[in-house]
Amino acid sequence: MKVLLVYKHTVSIERLAIACLSAALKEKGNEVRLAIVDIMSREAILEMVREYRPAVIGYTAMTGEHDDLAALNREFKAFHEFFAVFGGPHATFFPGFIEEDGIDAVCTGEGDVVFPELCRRLEAGEDYWLTPTFEVKRDGEVFKNEKAHLVDDLDTLPFPDRELLYQADPQFLRNSTKFFMATRGCPYKCSYCFNVNYNKEYKGKGKAVRTRSPEHFIREIEETKNKYLLEHVSMVDDLFILKPRWWLEEFAKLYKERINLPWDCTVRANAVREEDIIMLKESGLRFVWMGVESGDEEAANNILDRAMSNQHLIDAADILRRNGVGLYTLNILGLPVDNPFESDLKTLDLNIRIKPTYGGTSILYPYPGSPIERYVKAQGFLKDDPTSFPETYKRSSMLDFKSEMDRRRIENLHKIFGLIVNFPILRPAAHFLSGLPLAGFYRAVYYLWYGYVYKIKLQPMNWRREGLYFIGLFFRMMKKS
């Protein structure tokens, strides 16, 4: 069966979920192509559908991308008959998305097994509308099927189909960093994250957190290194370090012996152990991503459900600094509290104390169906259901604050936060600078400083090979945000 997979944009990060689905589909004998909307002209995308004539078109959509992809789907439907499947976070957690005109099915969970099964049933004329994990429209009725069991042994799945990504966007071939995932799932219950609902919906359907064997994981990295340009490895597990000691020991040994490249990963502060960091640094660990969320402990623990003290964060940062491991902190501004800007300044001060290589920020995004969405509505920070959703949490807040000056200060602090963290001499002026009407200028400062720290200090790039791409990416992100 011919399948066309579609997603909106890349922003220099490989969409591993798409690559995994393609590998699973091809393993079952399907033919797969990929269209990336933002790097193709509209006519080129339409021509691809006319020429390829897929029987199934599968879209993955994050919140904010879904409207454009749904509109594109309707455009395809106007001239070609096919079965339209949507997946990804928005389709999974936004109630009623299946009712959108032109959508035939929604995958509400893990798709490696069930998506190929849906395609098989469609091709064989079997009861496709009863495929587990799917909501399916048929003859005016919506069938909402139970979740299939999660794949327990991830070693049984094929490696992600990177060739599909690189054919669709050849720039990925020239990017020296490639992305890998050893573990699926997260056991924590942060209120802004989809994992809370995801784990509830899969209760009784297998282990939420599953990890590949070190050997299987290393073989994927090794195969990628032998086949493509690879100079830096980025681990995109929700929490890479949250593994048994024996796993980390075996991984570090194999990685040093067979890969021996700098790498980065995610950590959680209360899981950072000095002996692990020393061992992983010896294998090539260059920097880590660590969630701070908020320096306002009351908001962090009672609203965001961080379940961790600021001292945990300080102690973890000290361990990393002592051992020469870079630190990229992840912070959330614009919280639903009485004095949100003052709360954000506490986050700024905590980061100045922690001294990360880069203090990264997002503006709180109450994703549909998340616990934080329910909270902001209950507290009056989101008075009406949104009629549209922004594609990015890097520009503005969706919340209703007391004044427009509060909004301006929060959104501006988001842009200059990283710069102030690295140059604390600016801290006394934070209140004044955040109140200035310089949103466009601050956006440019934000992306330039982020690019400098990330692509020069943390993960140095090859300017001759990648420079033009990342300069172009700067302008794309300015336009997007």
XYZ file of N, CA, C and O in Angstrom, residues 155-275:
484
model
N 13.421 -3.538 21.544
C 14.447 -4.130 20.667
C 13.827 -4.861 19.486
O 14.519 -5.165 18.504
N 12.524 -5.163 19.557
C 11.870 -5.873 18.449
C 11.472 -4.922 17.315
O 11.086 -5.384 16.239
N 11.549 -3.621 17.556
C 11.158 -2.654 16.524
C 12.341 -2.352 15.603
O 13.497 -2.362 16.031
N 12.068 -2.052 14.336
C 13.160 -1.686 13.425
C 13.736 -0.314 13.790
O 13.073 0.497 14.431
N 14.970 -0.069 13.361
C 15.559 1.248 13.572
C 14.770 2.298 12.794
O 14.188 1.995 11.742
N 14.740 3.530 13.269
C 14.036 4.593 12.535
C 14.542 4.730 11.097
O 15.727 4.548 10.820
N 13.627 5.019 10.201
C 13.933 5.152 8.778
C 14.473 6.561 8.502
O 13.756 7.453 8.053
N 15.750 6.772 8.795
C 16.348 8.092 8.602
C 16.436 8.477 7.134
O 16.375 9.658 6.784
N 16.579 7.484 6.276
C 16.695 7.780 4.846
C 15.474 8.538 4.345
O 15.582 9.414 3.485
N 14.298 8.211 4.884
C 13.077 8.924 4.508
C 13.202 10.404 4.839
O 12.851 11.269 4.025
N 13.714 10.720 6.037
C 13.883 12.114 6.445
C 14.887 12.827 5.552
O 14.671 13.978 5.146
N 15.981 12.148 5.239
C 17.058 12.800 4.499
C 16.710 12.990 3.029
O 17.202 13.928 2.386
N 15.889 12.120 2.481
C 15.421 12.323 1.117
C 14.473 13.513 1.036
O 14.504 14.283 0.068
N 13.645 13.672 2.084
C 12.694 14.782 2.087
C 13.377 16.108 2.385
O 12.968 17.156 1.878
N 14.397 16.096 3.230
C 15.133 17.309 3.583
C 16.624 16.984 3.606
O 17.174 16.593 4.633
N 17.322 17.164 2.469
C 18.746 16.812 2.387
C 19.632 17.568 3.372
O 20.758 17.141 3.640
N 19.136 18.688 3.939
C 19.947 19.410 4.908
C 20.279 18.543 6.113
O 21.345 18.693 6.727
N 19.376 17.622 6.453
C 19.652 16.726 7.570
C 20.946 15.950 7.364
O 21.647 15.627 8.318
N 21.269 15.630 6.117
C 22.494 14.905 5.825
C 23.718 15.730 6.190
O 24.745 15.204 6.601
N 23.613 17.061 6.022
C 24.753 17.940 6.275
C 24.860 18.364 7.738
O 25.901 18.857 8.161
N 23.775 18.204 8.492
C 23.827 18.528 9.910
C 24.640 17.481 10.658
O 24.391 16.279 10.521
N 25.581 17.929 11.444
C 26.503 16.995 12.099
C 25.900 16.326 13.329
O 26.447 15.352 13.834
N 24.765 16.850 13.829
C 24.097 16.260 14.984
C 22.937 15.386 14.528
O 22.141 15.795 13.689
N 22.836 14.196 15.070
C 21.705 13.318 14.816
C 21.067 12.957 16.165
O 21.719 12.997 17.209
N 19.787 12.575 16.126
C 18.994 12.403 17.344
C 18.612 10.932 17.536
O 18.267 10.245 16.571
N 18.636 10.501 18.802
C 18.393 9.095 19.123
C 17.566 8.995 20.397
O 17.642 9.849 21.267
N 16.795 7.899 20.510
C 15.946 7.689 21.679
C 16.119 6.267 22.191
O 15.894 5.306 21.459
N 16.528 6.153 23.458
C 16.719 4.836 24.074
C 15.498 4.386 24.861
O 15.263 3.192 25.013
N 14.730 5.355 25.374
C 13.609 5.045 26.266
C 12.356 5.763 25.817
O 12.414 6.921 25.386
N 11.227 5.093 25.920
C 9.933 5.730 25.717
C 9.227 5.846 27.066
O 9.223 4.912 27.855
N 8.590 6.997 27.269
C 7.781 7.172 28.466
C 8.483 7.942 29.564
O 9.713 8.076 29.589
N 7.668 8.470 30.489
C 8.170 9.218 31.635
C 7.232 8.948 32.815
O 6.007 9.007 32.659
N 7.770 8.673 34.000
C 6.917 8.328 35.139
C 6.401 9.538 35.917
O 5.582 9.384 36.827
N 6.875 10.736 35.582
C 6.521 11.909 36.380
C 5.203 12.524 35.919
O 4.683 12.188 34.857
N 4.675 13.442 36.737
C 3.323 13.951 36.516
C 3.287 15.469 36.398
O 2.400 16.126 36.942
N 4.247 16.042 35.707
C 4.283 17.493 35.521
C 2.997 17.948 34.826
O 2.593 17.366 33.808
N 2.378 18.986 35.374
C 1.025 19.348 34.939
C 0.963 19.921 33.527
O -0.095 19.918 32.905
N 2.091 20.414 33.000
C 2.110 21.032 31.672
C 2.396 20.020 30.565
O 2.418 20.381 29.386
N 2.597 18.761 30.933
C 3.057 17.742 29.986
C 1.943 16.759 29.638
O 1.073 16.462 30.469
N 1.997 16.203 28.438
C 0.979 15.248 27.997
C 1.125 13.885 28.657
O 0.209 13.072 28.629
N 2.298 13.616 29.272
C 2.542 12.280 29.820
C 1.555 11.886 30.909
O 1.277 10.697 31.097
N 1.021 12.871 31.637
C 0.058 12.557 32.699
C -1.139 11.818 32.110
O -1.514 10.728 32.559
N -1.757 12.416 31.090
C -2.923 11.786 30.467
C -2.546 10.523 29.699
O -3.292 9.541 29.682
N -1.401 10.568 29.046
C -0.955 9.414 28.261
C -0.822 8.179 29.149
O -1.299 7.091 28.805
N -0.200 8.357 30.311
C -0.016 7.219 31.223
C -1.347 6.726 31.785
O -1.541 5.523 31.991
N -2.274 7.649 32.040
C -3.599 7.240 32.513
C -4.319 6.420 31.461
O -4.937 5.386 31.767
N -4.263 6.870 30.222
C -4.982 6.174 29.153
C -4.388 4.804 28.858
O -5.094 3.921 28.362
N -3.105 4.614 29.146
C -2.461 3.323 28.895
C -2.359 2.459 30.155
O -1.687 1.422 30.135
N -3.009 2.866 31.229
C -2.967 2.064 32.452
C -3.510 0.666 32.180
O -4.581 0.487 31.616
N -2.756 -0.329 32.583
C -3.148 -1.718 32.342
C -2.804 -2.227 30.960
O -3.130 -3.363 30.613
N -2.120 -1.379 30.167
C -1.783 -1.757 28.784
C -0.272 -1.905 28.586
O 0.222 -1.781 27.467
N 0.437 -2.176 29.668
C 1.886 -2.341 29.567
C 2.621 -1.290 30.370
O 2.040 -0.345 30.913
N 3.943 -1.434 30.451
C 4.768 -0.502 31.216
C 4.874 0.838 30.485
O 5.172 0.875 29.291
N 4.659 1.924 31.222
C 4.736 3.247 30.611
C 6.160 3.572 30.180
O 6.383 4.180 29.132
N 7.144 3.162 30.987
C 8.552 3.451 30.693
C 9.235 2.176 30.232
O 9.268 1.183 30.958
N 9.756 2.210 29.020
C 10.413 1.046 28.428
C 11.738 1.469 27.811
O 11.808 2.525 27.184
N 12.757 0.645 27.983
C 14.105 1.014 27.525
C 14.701 -0.093 26.665
O 14.585 -1.275 26.994
N 15.330 0.320 25.583
C 16.040 -0.637 24.731
C 17.285 -1.143 25.453
O 17.790 -0.501 26.377
N 17.790 -2.279 25.022
C 19.043 -2.774 25.586
C 20.183 -1.866 25.123
O 20.119 -1.269 24.036
N 21.245 -1.726 25.914
C 22.373 -0.899 25.480
C 22.941 -1.328 24.130
O 23.276 -0.483 23.298
N 23.041 -2.631 23.906
C 23.594 -3.125 22.647
C 22.729 -2.707 21.466
O 23.247 -2.240 20.431
N 21.428 -2.858 21.572
C 20.522 -2.486 20.478
C 20.612 -0.986 20.197
O 20.656 -0.557 19.038
N 20.663 -0.197 21.241
C 20.743 1.254 21.096
C 22.067 1.668 20.445
O 22.083 2.494 19.510
N 23.157 1.089 20.901
C 24.470 1.417 20.337
C 24.540 1.019 18.864
O 25.129 1.718 18.038
N 23.919 -0.106 18.518
C 23.949 -0.544 17.111
C 23.264 0.465 16.198
O 23.702 0.683 15.071
N 22.179 1.078 16.679
C 21.535 2.107 15.850
C 22.459 3.302 15.643
O 22.597 3.810 14.522
N 23.104 3.761 16.707
C 24.025 4.894 16.584
C 25.197 4.521 15.667
O 25.617 5.300 14.810
N 25.702 3.321 15.855
C 26.829 2.834 15.059
C 26.465 2.761 13.580
O 27.246 3.189 12.706
N 25.287 2.248 13.286
C 24.833 2.161 11.894
C 24.695 3.552 11.280
O 25.088 3.779 10.123
N 24.156 4.482 12.051
C 24.009 5.851 11.558
C 25.374 6.492 11.322
O 25.586 7.176 10.312
N 26.304 6.282 12.241
C 27.654 6.835 12.099
C 28.358 6.294 10.864
O 29.086 7.020 10.162
N 28.161 5.012 10.573
C 28.817 4.389 9.417
C 28.202 4.836 8.095
O 28.865 4.828 7.064
N 26.942 5.249 8.130
C 26.216 5.554 6.895
C 26.116 7.042 6.590
O 26.074 7.450 5.426
N 26.057 7.878 7.629
C 25.823 9.307 7.453
C 26.840 10.132 8.239
O 27.543 9.607 9.099
N 26.895 11.416 7.943
C 27.705 12.339 8.723
C 27.193 12.373 10.162
O 26.014 12.606 10.412
N 28.075 12.140 11.115
C 27.695 12.171 12.523
C 28.899 12.613 13.343
O 29.915 11.926 13.399
N 28.774 13.790 13.989
C 29.846 14.311 14.831
C 29.386 14.581 16.262
O 30.213 14.792 17.140
N 28.070 14.605 16.464
C 27.529 14.827 17.807
C 26.229 14.041 17.916
O 25.409 14.055 17.001
N 26.039 13.372 19.055
C 24.860 12.535 19.290
C 23.987 13.200 20.350
O 24.468 13.551 21.430
N 22.698 13.373 20.030
C 21.765 13.982 20.974
C 20.716 12.953 21.377
O 19.987 12.429 20.529
N 20.634 12.670 22.676
C 19.669 11.704 23.208
C 18.380 12.448 23.572
O 18.417 13.371 24.393
N 17.274 12.066 22.982
C 16.030 12.819 23.172
C 15.011 12.076 24.045
O 13.828 12.393 24.028
N 15.474 11.130 24.846
C 14.598 10.530 25.853
C 14.030 11.635 26.744
O 14.690 12.648 26.993
N 12.837 11.421 27.292
C 12.316 12.396 28.255
C 13.301 12.603 29.392
O 13.548 13.726 29.825
N 13.860 11.509 29.916
C 14.866 11.584 30.980
C 15.878 10.471 30.764
O 15.708 9.353 31.251
N 16.941 10.775 30.037
C 17.905 9.744 29.672
C 18.569 9.128 30.897
O 18.818 7.920 30.961
N 18.874 9.970 31.884
C 19.672 9.495 33.024
C 18.864 8.608 33.968
O 19.424 7.949 34.850
N 17.557 8.548 33.803
C 16.698 7.785 34.712
C 16.685 6.308 34.306
O 15.668 5.751 33.921
N 17.861 5.700 34.407
C 18.020 4.288 34.049
C 18.805 3.592 35.149
O 19.538 4.235 35.905
N 18.682 2.267 35.243
C 19.458 1.542 36.264
C 20.961 1.736 36.064
O 21.438 1.955 34.946
N 21.670 1.655 37.151
C 23.120 1.849 37.105
C 23.779 0.890 36.122
O 24.669 1.283 35.365
N 23.332 -0.384 36.093
C 23.962 -1.353 35.199
C 23.797 -0.937 33.741
O 24.706 -1.153 32.917
N 22.624 -0.353 33.408
C 22.373 0.067 32.020
C 23.334 1.186 31.643
O 23.944 1.156 30.559
N 23.462 2.181 32.519
C 24.350 3.308 32.229
C 25.798 2.848 32.109
O 26.548 3.336 31.249
N 26.211 1.896 32.955
C 27.581 1.376 32.883
C 27.836 0.685 31.549
O 28.868 0.925 30.892
N 26.903 -0.181 31.142
C 27.070 -0.903 29.878
C 27.039 0.057 28.695
O 27.841 -0.055 27.759
N 26.112 1.013 28.736
C 26.037 2.010 27.668
C 27.341 2.797 27.567
O 27.889 2.966 26.465
N 27.839 3.310 28.685
C 29.052 4.129 28.664
C 30.237 3.351 28.101
O 31.050 3.895 27.325
N 30.344 2.080 28.475
C 31.440 1.239 27.980
C 31.336 1.048 26.471
O 32.310 1.257 25.722
N 30.150 0.654 25.983
C 29.967 0.421 24.551
C 30.099 1.709 23.754
O 30.670 1.715 22.649
N 29.568 2.802 24.291
C 29.624 4.078 23.558
C 31.072 4.531 23.377
O 31.461 4.961 22.285
N 31.861 4.447 24.435
C 33.267 4.847 24.346
C 34.022 3.986 23.362
O 34.843 4.478 22.567
N 33.748 2.678 23.368
C 34.472 1.751 22.498
C 34.076 1.901 21.039
O 34.941 1.827 20.148
N 32.787 2.116 20.752
C 32.305 1.995 19.369
C 31.813 3.298 18.733
O 31.718 3.383 17.505
N 31.525 4.294 19.539
C 31.035 5.559 18.982
C 32.047 6.672 19.225
O 32.522 7.319 18.291
N 32.367 6.939 20.464
C 33.425 7.871 20.857
C 33.239 9.265 20.244
O 34.167 9.845 19.667
N 32.025 9.795 20.363
C 31.713 11.146 19.907
C 31.090 11.924 21.070
O 30.514 11.331 21.981
N 31.193 13.256 21.059
C 30.501 14.023 22.098
C 28.991 13.826 22.000
O 28.457 13.631 20.909
N 28.336 13.887 23.168
C 26.889 13.659 23.171
C 26.240 14.481 24.274
O 26.904 15.002 25.172
N 24.910 14.614 24.188
C 24.146 15.314 25.206
C 22.901 14.506 25.546
O 22.503 13.620 24.791
N 22.291 14.837 26.679
C 21.088 14.110 27.092
C 20.284 14.947 28.082
O 20.717 16.017 28.514
N 19.118 14.439 28.438
C 18.255 15.072 29.432
C 18.496 14.451 30.801
O 18.766 13.253 30.914
N 18.373 15.288 31.841
C 18.487 14.783 33.207
C 17.395 15.411 34.064
O 16.806 16.428 33.701
N 17.133 14.789 35.201
C 16.268 15.371 36.229
C 17.134 15.586 37.465
O 17.888 14.683 37.868
N 17.032 16.760 38.081
C 17.990 17.158 39.114
C 18.095 16.148 40.242
O 19.204 15.821 40.697
N 16.962 15.619 40.705
C 17.036 14.705 41.854
C 17.485 13.303 41.457
O 17.560 12.410 42.304
N 17.790 13.105 40.180
C 18.338 11.827 39.727
C 19.809 11.944 39.327
O 20.412 10.971 38.874
N 20.378 13.141 39.493
C 21.784 13.351 39.128
C 22.676 12.843 40.254
O 22.642 13.353 41.380
N 23.468 11.812 39.941
C 24.426 11.252 40.899
C 25.837 11.505 40.378
O 26.114 11.261 39.196
N 26.712 11.980 41.243
C 28.052 12.382 40.789
C 28.798 11.230 40.138
O 29.488 11.420 39.136
N 28.671 10.025 40.695
C 29.386 8.893 40.110
C 28.909 8.595 38.689
O 29.698 8.193 37.815
